[in-house]
Amino acid sequence: SRISNFTDDSELPKASSSLQAAGHQISKQNGKRCEDAFFANSSALGVADGVGGMAEFSEFGVDAAEYACQIMKLADSAMGPGVTAWQAIATAETQVQAYGASTAMIARLN
């Protein structure tokens, strides 16, 4: 797995801020399940872009849509006080039960 961890915020100005986020999953025009997933809460947001090309392996139990959904649910659940975005995605990756592939990103507001 390749997980990038950008944590050097020493040059960023310290300021109070708030996060407002919303999202909506749009079905594909062909009626197939969307492979994308997301979460948003008061301190973080995440997006997972499931690999639609994995559908050709569905006979082997691969489901990129379910994989992306589980990764986001697990990462959201892992986001507690003191937990970094990197820790949340790493935890989700170790706990996911579905088989698939996805690009995932989590942003944490401190």
mmCIF file of C-alpha atoms in Angstrom, residues 1-91:
data_model
loop_
_atom_site.group_PDB
_atom_site.id
_atom_site.type_symbol
_atom_site.label_atom_id
_atom_site.label_comp_id
_atom_site.label_asym_id
_atom_site.label_seq_id
_atom_site.Cartn_x
_atom_site.Cartn_y
_atom_site.Cartn_z
ATOM 1 C CA SER A 1 0.000 0.000 0.000
ATOM 2 C CA ARG A 2 1.124 3.531 -0.678
ATOM 3 C CA ILE A 3 -0.119 6.029 1.878
ATOM 4 C CA SER A 4 1.184 9.587 1.761
ATOM 5 C CA ASN A 5 1.437 11.503 5.004
ATOM 6 C CA PHE A 6 1.753 15.281 4.775
ATOM 7 C CA THR A 7 2.078 16.537 8.329
ATOM 8 C CA ASP A 8 4.506 19.468 8.217
ATOM 9 C CA ASP A 9 2.283 22.418 9.038
ATOM 10 C CA SER A 10 5.022 24.436 10.769
ATOM 11 C CA GLU A 11 4.840 27.189 8.147
ATOM 12 C CA LEU A 12 1.055 27.533 8.150
ATOM 13 C CA PRO A 13 -0.475 30.444 10.051
ATOM 14 C CA LYS A 14 -2.478 29.448 13.127
ATOM 15 C CA ALA A 15 -6.083 30.603 12.923
ATOM 16 C CA SER A 16 -9.490 29.482 14.041
ATOM 17 C CA SER A 17 -11.614 27.979 11.324
ATOM 18 C CA SER A 18 -14.635 25.827 10.686
ATOM 19 C CA LEU A 19 -15.501 23.187 8.143
ATOM 20 C CA GLN A 20 -18.805 22.873 6.349
ATOM 21 C CA ALA A 21 -19.095 20.029 3.881
ATOM 22 C CA ALA A 22 -21.810 18.195 2.031
ATOM 23 C CA GLY A 23 -21.865 15.512 -0.612
ATOM 24 C CA HIS A 24 -24.188 13.487 -2.758
ATOM 25 C CA GLN A 25 -23.480 10.250 -4.583
ATOM 26 C CA ILE A 26 -24.839 10.219 -8.133
ATOM 27 C CA SER A 27 -25.652 6.899 -9.795
ATOM 28 C CA LYS A 28 -24.157 6.023 -13.143
ATOM 29 C CA GLN A 29 -26.339 6.586 -16.207
ATOM 30 C CA ASN A 30 -26.173 2.885 -17.111
ATOM 31 C CA GLY A 31 -27.755 1.972 -13.769
ATOM 32 C CA LYS A 32 -24.592 0.374 -12.398
ATOM 33 C CA ARG A 33 -23.438 1.087 -8.877
ATOM 34 C CA CYS A 34 -21.174 4.099 -8.340
ATOM 35 C CA GLU A 35 -17.738 3.048 -7.038
ATOM 36 C CA ASP A 36 -17.143 6.301 -5.165
ATOM 37 C CA ALA A 37 -17.690 7.012 -1.470
ATOM 38 C CA PHE A 38 -17.164 9.898 0.952
ATOM 39 C CA PHE A 39 -17.633 11.066 4.507
ATOM 40 C CA ALA A 40 -17.734 14.475 6.147
ATOM 41 C CA ASN A 41 -17.888 15.338 9.819
ATOM 42 C CA SER A 42 -17.076 18.382 11.940
ATOM 43 C CA SER A 43 -13.309 17.888 11.762
ATOM 44 C CA ALA A 44 -12.531 15.839 8.646
ATOM 45 C CA LEU A 45 -13.638 14.782 5.221
ATOM 46 C CA GLY A 46 -12.705 11.866 3.035
ATOM 47 C CA VAL A 47 -13.211 10.763 -0.538
ATOM 48 C CA ALA A 48 -12.604 7.339 -2.056
ATOM 49 C CA ASP A 49 -12.604 6.788 -5.815
ATOM 50 C CA GLY A 50 -13.200 3.082 -6.338
ATOM 51 C CA VAL A 51 -11.599 1.510 -9.407
ATOM 52 C CA GLY A 52 -14.485 0.714 -11.762
ATOM 53 C CA GLY A 53 -12.253 -1.496 -13.906
ATOM 54 C CA MET A 54 -12.232 -4.014 -11.065
ATOM 55 C CA ALA A 55 -15.780 -5.009 -12.080
ATOM 56 C CA GLU A 56 -14.309 -7.581 -14.459
ATOM 57 C CA PHE A 57 -13.164 -9.495 -11.365
ATOM 58 C CA SER A 58 -16.572 -9.547 -9.660
ATOM 59 C CA GLU A 59 -16.847 -13.322 -10.135
ATOM 60 C CA PHE A 60 -13.935 -13.571 -7.691
ATOM 61 C CA GLY A 61 -15.678 -11.464 -5.044
ATOM 62 C CA VAL A 62 -14.130 -8.124 -5.986
ATOM 63 C CA ASP A 63 -16.428 -5.127 -5.436
ATOM 64 C CA ALA A 64 -14.719 -1.743 -5.734
ATOM 65 C CA ALA A 65 -17.903 0.093 -4.710
ATOM 66 C CA GLU A 66 -18.198 -1.853 -1.459
ATOM 67 C CA TYR A 67 -14.460 -1.518 -0.838
ATOM 68 C CA ALA A 68 -14.559 2.291 -1.204
ATOM 69 C CA CYS A 69 -17.665 2.491 0.984
ATOM 70 C CA GLN A 70 -16.110 0.400 3.751
ATOM 71 C CA ILE A 71 -12.837 2.343 3.660
ATOM 72 C CA MET A 72 -14.699 5.624 4.169
ATOM 73 C CA LYS A 73 -16.990 4.286 6.919
ATOM 74 C CA LEU A 74 -14.047 2.777 8.784
ATOM 75 C CA ALA A 75 -11.898 5.898 8.394
ATOM 76 C CA ASP A 76 -14.744 8.091 9.626
ATOM 77 C CA SER A 77 -15.179 5.806 12.657
ATOM 78 C CA ALA A 78 -11.450 5.942 13.375
ATOM 79 C CA MET A 79 -11.342 9.764 13.427
ATOM 80 C CA GLY A 80 -11.168 10.534 17.129
ATOM 81 C CA PRO A 81 -9.348 13.143 19.185
ATOM 82 C CA GLY A 82 -5.626 13.013 18.472
ATOM 83 C CA VAL A 83 -6.022 10.651 15.505
ATOM 84 C CA THR A 84 -4.308 11.879 12.352
ATOM 85 C CA ALA A 85 -5.741 11.480 8.865
ATOM 86 C CA TRP A 86 -2.920 9.059 8.095
ATOM 87 C CA GLN A 87 -3.761 6.921 11.149
ATOM 88 C CA ALA A 88 -7.445 6.839 10.226
ATOM 89 C CA ILE A 89 -6.845 5.653 6.646
ATOM 90 C CA ALA A 90 -4.231 3.130 7.804
ATOM 91 C CA THR A 91 -6.664 1.757 10.395
#
